[in-house]
Amino acid sequence: MHPVIEAELAELDVGIPFRAQTDHLHNTWARTFHCRPELYIKPQTIEEVQKIVRLARRCQRRIVIVGCGHSPSDLTLTSSWVVNLDDLCEVVSLDKEAQRITVQAGIRLKLLNKVANSNGLTIPNLGSIDEQSLAGAIATGTHGSTLRHGTISEKVSSLRIVLSDGSVKQCSPSENEELFRASLVSLGALGIVVEIEYQLYSATNIEWTQTLVPLQQVLDSWSTSLWTQEEFVRVWWLPYLRRAVVWSASKTDLPPRAPETSWYGGSVGFHTYHILLRLSNMIPRILPWIEWFVFGMQYSFKPGTSTSAVESMQHGLLMNCLYSQFVNEWAVPLSKGPEIIARLDAWLNREPFSRHRIPFDSKDLYVHAPIEVRVSDTRHGVTRPYLDMSHSTEPTLYLNATLYRPYLLDPPCKDRYYAAFEWLMREYNGRPHWAKNFTDESGREYLATSYGADLDRWLSIRDEADPDGIFLGAWHRRNILPSDKPTYRCEEHEVQRTLAADGGRSWIGEIRGSLSGRDLATDDEKAGEEKVQLQGRNRGQEKAGLTGTRVFDKM
């Protein structure tokens, strides 16, 4: 640990632990990005979180909060300090009658649901996985697929957040309401959420059915029965087959009934699909054949085939993400879905320009499938987050263009596919999912126009909560900070990213702001200005190509 940090630790809250390690490699779940932070810290109490924040401010460090790292983007990368809240995961209180639970924010959704289920309750809506921390799920707008619910944030009744000065603020629709709205989708940039009060529902089983149907059947029923037939509905669209898998589920009193064996849920199918995807990186034109074979084995080769099961809601709503992947998901008006899908379908299948009007060449371009199609309706929420990506005037459609990275290798179609996909989403005033792989073309200027006054207000609240930029990094500068915004004292900037051995990108950052006044001043420094360099060097960093230098001034 750097001597300056050790010196400050000796003065600050001596009786409160500082649980830090210096040799940690952080990576996303998909291994799309890696970084080696100066410190990796796992607090166990709110007081420890307060100490971390106060020390970071005094030592001019940035803080990044991480959970399972399931976001495949560079949002959680830093060469400064990573704070993992996995040990801040206790249940504070549970009111069975009100069906409301208060938990420490690092609790994983899986554990939260386990505790809830043991008391006859459940989380009312989930995305595809339950590995995320509750704090992480609400910070980026995580959602499921149902018109009867909004995002995961919708059921947050109140929260407590540690701000950059170490203070703890209680927030709810009736107390610090603006900070509450900003914190519900915080992008990790306001402070550290440490406690959350969450609304649960009665535990139940769900009966689900999935059916392979022609794509046209999906489009024909879009505005009538597709999204209202059951409480939960999602679609996997198979572009080259012009088919889709419609999955729908509702609550039931029926006893559990196990689903049929999944082809690529087993070892043979899983590895066969993985090998075929790797082969498609070398010969992309075989992807339509792979789609026919793999999804035929998984769902049937014959349209109209259905399977069903009865499972507890906590398990039935989940799905297997299979392999490392890029995910580029956008929220657009639900009513525009048939038009958007028809245009993208025509482009992917190389129909005449008049059918799709997308100004990108799709010749010799083949993509991995399926494209995930989900919905939500956030109009009935009590408090709308400032940075809610969903639409406020009608239900929201989410289109997720997933691209697998077979054996951690990027698919050759990625850049051209995502450029065309995002261009089409912007045509309908779409908004990208904050945690996923949208490109710089859809960054700062577009998002500033799309969110307008809501983003302006969020930025203002953010600056009040964190004037030194302790929670800001290169991702925020690239995507949401105004171009003329001066550098914050603790803001971290990207220095470089290099190709890693496993195909991801190794990321290095630095803090360029200058210190002033009392911060880090010692008797020896009063005679003049001194520059201190943090060399973040150790054998692990040099081996991984992650060696970085951080420079800051002390006045």
XYZ file of C-alpha atoms in Angstrom:
555
model
C 0.000 0.000 0.000
C 1.281 3.483 -0.837
C 2.910 5.296 2.143
C 0.603 8.294 1.752
C -2.460 6.057 2.121
C -0.922 4.344 5.140
C -0.232 7.714 6.736
C -3.803 8.849 6.227
C -5.135 5.546 7.560
C -3.189 6.151 10.772
C -5.231 9.312 11.351
C -8.664 8.281 10.116
C -11.088 6.189 12.206
C -8.392 3.932 13.623
C -10.870 1.513 15.217
C -12.705 0.813 11.943
C -11.203 -1.891 9.671
C -9.955 -1.126 6.165
C -10.167 -4.490 4.362
C -8.004 -3.942 1.292
C -5.757 -6.077 -0.885
C -3.257 -4.843 -3.430
C -2.969 -7.634 -5.987
C -6.403 -8.103 -7.534
C -7.340 -8.536 -11.194
C -10.855 -7.328 -11.914
C -12.630 -8.531 -15.038
C -16.129 -8.554 -16.417
C -18.063 -11.826 -16.353
C -17.719 -12.066 -20.147
C -13.993 -11.262 -19.862
C -14.454 -8.409 -22.316
C -12.405 -6.087 -20.081
C -9.776 -6.369 -17.361
C -8.087 -3.938 -15.015
C -5.792 -4.139 -12.017
C -6.880 -1.645 -9.346
C -4.485 -0.172 -6.834
C -6.731 -1.474 -4.026
C -9.570 -4.004 -3.874
C -11.687 -3.391 -0.792
C -14.490 -5.467 0.757
C -16.221 -3.584 3.580
C -18.520 -5.373 6.013
C -20.243 -2.403 7.658
C -21.594 0.997 6.675
C -18.946 2.586 8.903
C -16.258 0.871 6.846
C -17.813 2.240 3.657
C -17.756 5.741 5.172
C -14.092 5.332 6.036
C -13.270 4.195 2.481
C -14.979 7.210 0.974
C -13.346 9.704 3.353
C -9.935 8.187 2.722
C -10.430 8.219 -1.052
C -11.294 11.898 -0.924
C -8.218 12.719 1.158
C -5.922 10.609 -1.019
C -7.455 11.704 -4.329
C -8.633 8.318 -5.468
C -11.561 7.224 -7.555
C -13.962 4.556 -6.250
C -15.709 1.985 -8.469
C -18.366 -0.258 -6.928
C -18.613 -3.781 -8.365
C -20.700 -6.894 -7.812
C -20.647 -9.893 -10.141
C -19.254 -7.861 -13.060
C -21.976 -9.066 -15.407
C -21.977 -5.842 -17.406
C -19.730 -6.484 -20.435
C -18.868 -2.780 -20.814
C -15.989 -0.705 -19.421
C -18.249 0.990 -16.846
C -16.557 -0.707 -13.851
C -12.911 -0.376 -14.892
C -10.362 1.500 -12.816
C -6.686 1.636 -11.904
C -7.696 3.257 -8.617
C -9.935 1.605 -5.983
C -12.521 -1.128 -6.483
C -15.079 -1.601 -3.703
C -16.925 -4.908 -3.674
C -20.038 -5.048 -1.484
C -20.427 -8.836 -1.332
C -19.743 -8.813 2.421
C -22.329 -6.067 2.967
C -25.199 -8.472 2.426
C -27.183 -8.870 5.640
C -30.960 -8.741 6.012
C -31.712 -5.749 8.218
C -35.442 -6.339 8.697
C -38.387 -8.185 7.165
C -42.044 -7.186 7.488
C -44.087 -10.190 6.317
C -47.398 -8.388 6.617
C -46.278 -5.454 4.481
C -44.198 -7.843 2.313
C -41.249 -5.511 2.584
C -37.603 -6.314 3.255
C -34.673 -4.077 4.155
C -31.260 -5.417 3.183
C -27.686 -4.279 2.861
C -27.133 -3.318 -0.760
C -24.463 -5.895 -1.616
C -26.850 -8.836 -1.242
C -27.108 -10.866 -4.439
C -30.573 -11.281 -5.935
C -30.222 -15.049 -5.544
C -29.694 -14.752 -1.783
C -32.399 -12.118 -1.424
C -34.885 -14.427 -3.135
C -33.777 -17.355 -1.000
C -34.478 -15.385 2.181
C -37.749 -14.084 0.752
C -38.901 -17.563 -0.294
C -38.179 -19.000 3.144
C -40.706 -16.457 4.408
C -43.309 -17.081 1.713
C -42.253 -14.088 -0.421
C -40.417 -13.429 -3.680
C -38.921 -10.706 -5.863
C -41.803 -9.861 -8.232
C -39.735 -9.442 -11.397
C -36.302 -10.613 -12.568
C -34.060 -10.259 -15.577
C -32.240 -13.194 -17.137
C -29.977 -13.911 -14.156
C -29.970 -13.487 -10.394
C -26.218 -13.255 -9.803
C -26.210 -9.447 -9.574
C -26.141 -7.538 -6.335
C -29.357 -5.652 -5.627
C -27.432 -2.365 -5.737
C -25.944 -3.241 -9.131
C -29.279 -4.312 -10.580
C -30.924 -0.990 -9.773
C -27.900 1.154 -10.697
C -28.117 0.434 -14.429
C -31.845 -0.063 -15.035
C -32.081 -3.874 -14.984
C -35.483 -5.128 -16.155
C -37.386 -8.319 -16.914
C -40.025 -8.865 -19.579
C -43.580 -8.036 -18.577
C -46.072 -5.243 -19.136
C -47.275 -5.593 -15.545
C -43.973 -4.426 -14.094
C -41.293 -1.846 -14.772
C -37.596 -2.114 -13.935
C -36.072 -3.678 -10.815
C -35.780 -0.134 -9.375
C -39.558 0.237 -9.380
C -39.958 -1.762 -6.155
C -37.375 0.204 -4.160
C -39.242 1.920 -1.309
C -36.245 3.727 0.163
C -32.462 3.548 0.281
C -29.457 4.821 2.185
C -26.442 6.139 0.296
C -22.953 7.196 1.431
C -21.960 10.416 -0.334
C -18.454 11.621 -1.155
C -18.031 13.423 2.177
C -18.762 10.212 4.069
C -22.232 11.243 5.178
C -25.170 8.824 4.941
C -28.408 10.067 3.399
C -31.810 8.399 3.724
C -33.794 8.722 0.489
C -37.354 7.876 -0.521
C -40.241 9.404 -2.486
C -40.963 11.575 0.566
C -37.426 12.246 1.865
C -34.593 13.633 -0.297
C -36.795 12.780 -3.256
C -34.494 14.203 -5.945
C -31.484 12.320 -4.628
C -33.696 9.216 -4.529
C -34.684 9.632 -8.190
C -31.043 10.135 -9.154
C -29.850 7.148 -7.100
C -32.344 4.657 -8.556
C -30.303 4.614 -11.769
C -27.039 6.028 -10.462
C -24.473 4.506 -12.859
C -22.262 4.250 -9.767
C -21.594 7.982 -9.995
C -23.352 9.506 -6.961
C -22.098 7.543 -3.993
C -22.304 4.052 -2.515
C -25.791 2.716 -1.872
C -25.497 0.684 1.332
C -29.052 -0.214 2.297
C -32.257 -0.796 0.348
C -35.870 -1.238 1.387
C -37.585 -3.404 -1.206
C -41.185 -4.402 -1.913
C -41.782 -8.152 -2.313
C -44.769 -10.241 -3.426
C -46.197 -13.542 -2.219
C -44.088 -16.493 -3.346
C -45.640 -18.559 -6.089
C -44.959 -21.011 -8.862
C -45.247 -20.016 -12.488
C -46.319 -22.195 -15.381
C -44.428 -21.350 -18.532
C -44.774 -22.412 -22.143
C -42.414 -21.795 -25.031
C -43.468 -22.270 -28.639
C -41.622 -22.031 -31.940
C -43.670 -19.886 -34.341
C -43.187 -18.072 -37.668
C -41.965 -14.510 -37.230
C -45.023 -13.210 -39.053
C -47.253 -14.703 -36.350
C -45.384 -12.646 -33.758
C -45.830 -9.467 -35.782
C -49.515 -10.172 -36.501
C -50.336 -10.604 -32.794
C -48.069 -7.785 -31.614
C -50.801 -5.248 -30.867
C -53.449 -7.717 -29.730
C -52.483 -10.755 -27.667
C -48.711 -11.266 -27.827
C -47.653 -9.197 -24.830
C -50.849 -9.534 -22.786
C -51.508 -13.294 -23.014
C -49.605 -13.932 -19.755
C -47.970 -11.906 -16.994
C -44.452 -12.576 -18.304
C -43.646 -12.777 -22.030
C -40.367 -12.687 -23.931
C -39.371 -13.597 -27.462
C -36.186 -14.905 -29.055
C -36.114 -13.928 -32.700
C -34.200 -16.163 -35.162
C -33.570 -13.853 -38.153
C -32.270 -16.336 -40.727
C -35.090 -18.791 -40.045
C -37.777 -16.063 -39.993
C -39.006 -17.744 -36.805
C -39.246 -16.859 -33.126
C -39.520 -18.632 -29.792
C -42.319 -17.145 -27.692
C -41.946 -17.784 -23.960
C -44.839 -16.856 -21.674
C -45.641 -17.531 -18.023
C -48.230 -16.796 -15.349
C -48.626 -17.571 -11.660
C -50.181 -20.901 -10.794
C -51.124 -23.118 -7.862
C -50.017 -26.231 -9.754
C -47.212 -28.320 -8.243
C -43.720 -28.140 -9.799
C -43.213 -29.937 -13.108
C -39.656 -30.107 -14.363
C -38.862 -28.796 -17.861
C -37.695 -31.115 -20.596
C -33.964 -31.564 -20.980
C -32.383 -28.661 -22.827
C -30.081 -29.624 -25.708
C -27.424 -26.973 -25.196
C -28.113 -27.072 -21.475
C -26.321 -30.428 -21.526
C -22.608 -30.988 -22.013
C -22.784 -32.327 -25.595
C -25.017 -29.544 -26.888
C -23.165 -26.832 -24.970
C -19.771 -27.777 -26.400
C -21.090 -28.547 -29.877
C -22.662 -25.099 -30.114
C -19.490 -23.484 -28.778
C -17.317 -25.250 -31.357
C -19.691 -24.309 -34.179
C -19.625 -20.668 -33.082
C -15.837 -20.725 -33.097
C -15.889 -22.175 -36.605
C -18.281 -19.414 -37.685
C -15.682 -16.796 -36.744
C -13.523 -18.254 -39.490
C -16.370 -19.010 -41.941
C -19.202 -16.563 -41.129
C -21.475 -17.710 -43.965
C -22.232 -20.959 -42.089
C -24.104 -19.055 -39.346
C -27.566 -19.500 -40.950
C -26.933 -23.257 -41.053
C -25.738 -23.216 -37.437
C -28.899 -21.369 -36.457
C -31.064 -23.960 -38.202
C -29.251 -26.870 -36.540
C -28.702 -25.522 -33.032
C -32.123 -24.006 -32.487
C -33.771 -26.933 -34.200
C -32.105 -29.219 -31.656
C -32.998 -26.858 -28.821
C -36.575 -25.844 -29.695
C -37.655 -28.109 -32.601
C -37.334 -28.036 -36.363
C -41.100 -27.768 -36.729
C -43.057 -24.540 -36.045
C -45.860 -24.961 -33.545
C -43.883 -27.236 -31.222
C -44.292 -26.315 -27.544
C -42.757 -27.297 -24.236
C -43.841 -26.263 -20.762
C -42.997 -26.563 -17.067
C -44.024 -25.384 -13.627
C -41.259 -23.839 -11.528
C -40.941 -21.427 -8.641
C -40.841 -17.841 -9.844
C -37.328 -17.375 -8.441
C -36.018 -20.031 -10.865
C -38.544 -20.034 -13.700
C -37.803 -16.465 -14.821
C -34.082 -17.126 -15.287
C -32.155 -18.260 -18.346
C -28.654 -19.531 -19.113
C -26.437 -16.894 -20.726
C -24.189 -19.688 -22.067
C -20.968 -18.044 -23.292
C -18.940 -14.869 -23.111
C -20.801 -12.259 -25.107
C -21.292 -8.667 -26.159
C -24.788 -7.352 -25.518
C -26.148 -4.242 -27.187
C -29.681 -3.570 -25.963
C -31.909 -0.582 -26.687
C -35.260 0.634 -25.413
C -37.716 1.857 -28.074
C -41.477 2.514 -28.123
C -43.353 -0.789 -28.087
C -45.728 0.362 -30.826
C -42.806 0.668 -33.255
C -41.703 -2.937 -32.758
C -43.148 -4.539 -35.919
C -41.723 -1.789 -38.102
C -38.261 -1.977 -36.497
C -38.109 -5.766 -36.641
C -39.287 -5.845 -40.261
C -36.568 -3.378 -41.282
C -33.818 -5.170 -39.373
C -35.018 -8.517 -40.737
C -34.826 -7.205 -44.306
C -31.323 -5.821 -43.717
C -29.949 -8.992 -42.117
C -31.364 -11.098 -44.952
C -29.916 -8.750 -47.600
C -33.185 -7.636 -49.149
C -33.330 -4.496 -51.363
C -32.516 -1.175 -49.712
C -36.107 0.001 -50.188
C -37.237 -2.677 -47.702
C -34.953 -1.612 -44.831
C -33.515 1.869 -45.646
C -30.509 1.207 -43.371
C -27.438 2.954 -44.846
C -24.951 0.184 -44.053
C -23.865 -2.623 -46.355
C -24.906 -6.070 -45.108
C -23.119 -7.979 -47.869
C -21.192 -10.948 -46.458
C -22.301 -10.004 -42.932
C -23.628 -12.813 -40.747
C -24.566 -12.455 -37.101
C -25.081 -14.731 -34.134
C -28.672 -15.256 -33.102
C -31.108 -15.024 -31.475
C -32.075 -11.415 -30.895
C -33.838 -11.095 -27.545
C -37.124 -9.176 -27.491
C -38.514 -8.043 -24.109
C -40.930 -5.453 -22.737
C -41.803 -3.390 -19.675
C -44.195 -0.646 -18.678
C -42.779 1.887 -16.231
C -45.694 4.319 -16.356
C -47.259 2.943 -13.171
C -44.146 3.388 -11.009
C -44.356 5.671 -7.977
C -41.043 7.429 -8.621
C -39.433 7.578 -12.042
C -35.605 7.611 -12.076
C -34.082 10.553 -13.938
C -32.042 8.183 -16.112
C -34.739 5.577 -16.723
C -34.038 4.394 -20.264
C -37.622 3.219 -20.804
C -40.324 5.360 -22.386
C -42.653 7.445 -20.241
C -45.598 7.785 -22.650
C -46.128 4.139 -23.685
C -44.819 0.645 -22.912
C -41.209 -0.062 -23.789
C -39.703 -2.624 -26.149
C -36.150 -3.820 -25.498
C -34.194 -5.275 -28.416
C -30.997 -7.045 -27.427
C -28.495 -7.820 -30.188
C -26.298 -10.400 -28.463
C -23.036 -11.528 -30.042
C -21.252 -14.526 -28.569
C -17.459 -14.568 -28.158
C -16.673 -18.241 -28.807
C -13.632 -19.244 -26.784
C -13.287 -15.540 -25.885
C -12.756 -14.414 -29.486
C -14.661 -11.426 -30.875
C -16.947 -12.149 -33.855
C -15.891 -10.402 -37.092
C -19.369 -8.920 -37.661
C -19.444 -6.859 -34.446
C -18.527 -3.339 -35.580
C -20.627 -3.210 -38.753
C -23.599 -4.972 -37.147
C -23.669 -2.728 -34.103
C -23.211 0.415 -36.190
C -26.277 -0.483 -38.282
C -28.283 -1.704 -35.285
C -27.672 1.463 -33.299
C -28.386 3.677 -36.285
C -31.797 2.030 -36.582
C -32.477 2.365 -32.835
C -31.668 6.074 -32.953
C -34.151 6.466 -35.814
C -36.859 5.690 -33.224
C -35.397 7.775 -30.399
C -34.161 4.613 -28.723
C -32.066 4.658 -25.586
C -29.227 2.194 -24.939
C -29.135 0.009 -21.858
C -26.640 1.699 -19.567
C -24.724 -1.475 -18.658
C -24.221 -2.829 -22.163
C -22.022 -2.412 -25.233
C -23.333 0.641 -27.049
C -20.754 2.532 -29.098
C -19.321 6.034 -28.975
C -21.587 7.055 -31.850
C -24.479 6.782 -29.402
C -22.659 8.554 -26.602
C -22.660 12.016 -25.077
C -24.346 14.200 -27.694
C -27.099 11.760 -28.574
C -27.872 10.899 -24.944
C -27.895 14.571 -23.931
C -30.566 15.207 -26.559
C -32.538 12.071 -25.700
C -32.683 12.670 -21.934
C -32.727 16.474 -22.078
C -33.697 18.138 -18.801
C -33.690 14.814 -16.922
C -29.976 14.337 -17.604
C -29.256 17.958 -16.732
C -30.987 17.572 -13.388
C -29.258 14.255 -12.715
C -25.871 15.854 -13.400
C -26.683 18.726 -11.052
C -27.688 16.345 -8.245
C -24.608 14.251 -8.947
C -22.331 17.270 -8.563
C -23.950 18.162 -5.259
C -23.441 14.613 -3.975
C -19.890 14.219 -5.310
C -18.255 17.569 -6.186
C -14.755 16.027 -6.404
C -15.727 13.301 -8.886
C -14.673 10.443 -6.612
C -17.176 8.208 -8.416
C -16.465 9.371 -11.984
C -14.396 7.695 -14.676
C -13.707 7.598 -18.389
C -17.036 5.907 -19.177
C -18.959 8.795 -17.608
C -16.811 11.386 -19.382
C -17.376 9.693 -22.734
C -21.122 9.169 -22.399
C -22.833 11.610 -20.058
C -20.606 14.489 -18.932
C -20.914 17.677 -21.013
C -17.962 18.150 -23.368
C -17.087 21.491 -21.765
C -17.210 20.165 -18.208
C -13.844 20.749 -16.443
C -11.971 17.774 -15.043
C -12.973 16.849 -11.494
C -10.288 16.529 -8.851
C -10.647 12.751 -8.509
C -12.011 11.919 -11.950
C -10.208 9.063 -13.677
C -9.309 9.197 -17.367
C -8.430 6.356 -19.687
C -4.745 6.074 -20.593
C -4.839 2.996 -22.778
C -6.451 -0.351 -23.447
C -4.513 -3.229 -24.933
C -5.375 -6.697 -26.175
C -5.307 -9.245 -23.362
C -4.216 -12.860 -23.662
C -7.824 -14.102 -23.439
C -9.104 -11.754 -26.138
C -10.507 -9.039 -23.892
C -9.090 -5.574 -23.351
C -6.732 -4.621 -20.528
C -7.558 -1.142 -19.278
C -5.374 1.466 -17.559
C -6.524 4.804 -16.166
C -5.074 7.809 -14.362
C -6.274 10.722 -12.248
C -5.183 14.097 -13.600
C -6.734 16.509 -11.151
C -4.603 18.412 -8.650
C -4.834 18.464 -4.878
C -4.980 21.656 -2.870
C -5.314 22.937 0.680
C -5.267 20.433 3.526
C -5.485 17.309 1.327
C -2.428 15.092 1.829
C -0.353 17.991 3.133
C 2.525 17.105 5.479
C 5.123 19.229 7.238
C 7.731 18.308 4.628
C 5.468 19.497 1.798
C 4.885 22.985 3.174
C 8.225 24.103 1.742
C 7.022 23.706 -1.811
C 5.191 21.657 -4.423
C 5.850 17.946 -4.728
C 4.702 15.426 -7.299
C 3.998 11.896 -6.175
C 3.802 9.058 -8.655
C 1.929 5.871 -7.983
C 3.578 3.111 -9.925
C 0.968 0.367 -9.476
C 3.672 -2.082 -10.504
C 3.944 -5.662 -9.383
C 4.766 -8.913 -11.039
C 1.114 -9.685 -11.732
C 0.564 -6.337 -13.463
C 3.662 -6.586 -15.608
C 2.808 -10.147 -16.602
C -0.717 -9.083 -17.599
C 0.476 -5.929 -19.344
C -1.471 -3.783 -16.896
C 1.317 -1.655 -15.440
C 0.174 1.945 -15.043
C 1.375 5.233 -13.574
C -0.910 7.629 -11.730
C 0.287 11.161 -11.123
C -1.179 13.785 -8.842
C 0.041 17.137 -7.545
C 0.198 18.101 -3.909
C 0.203 21.827 -3.210
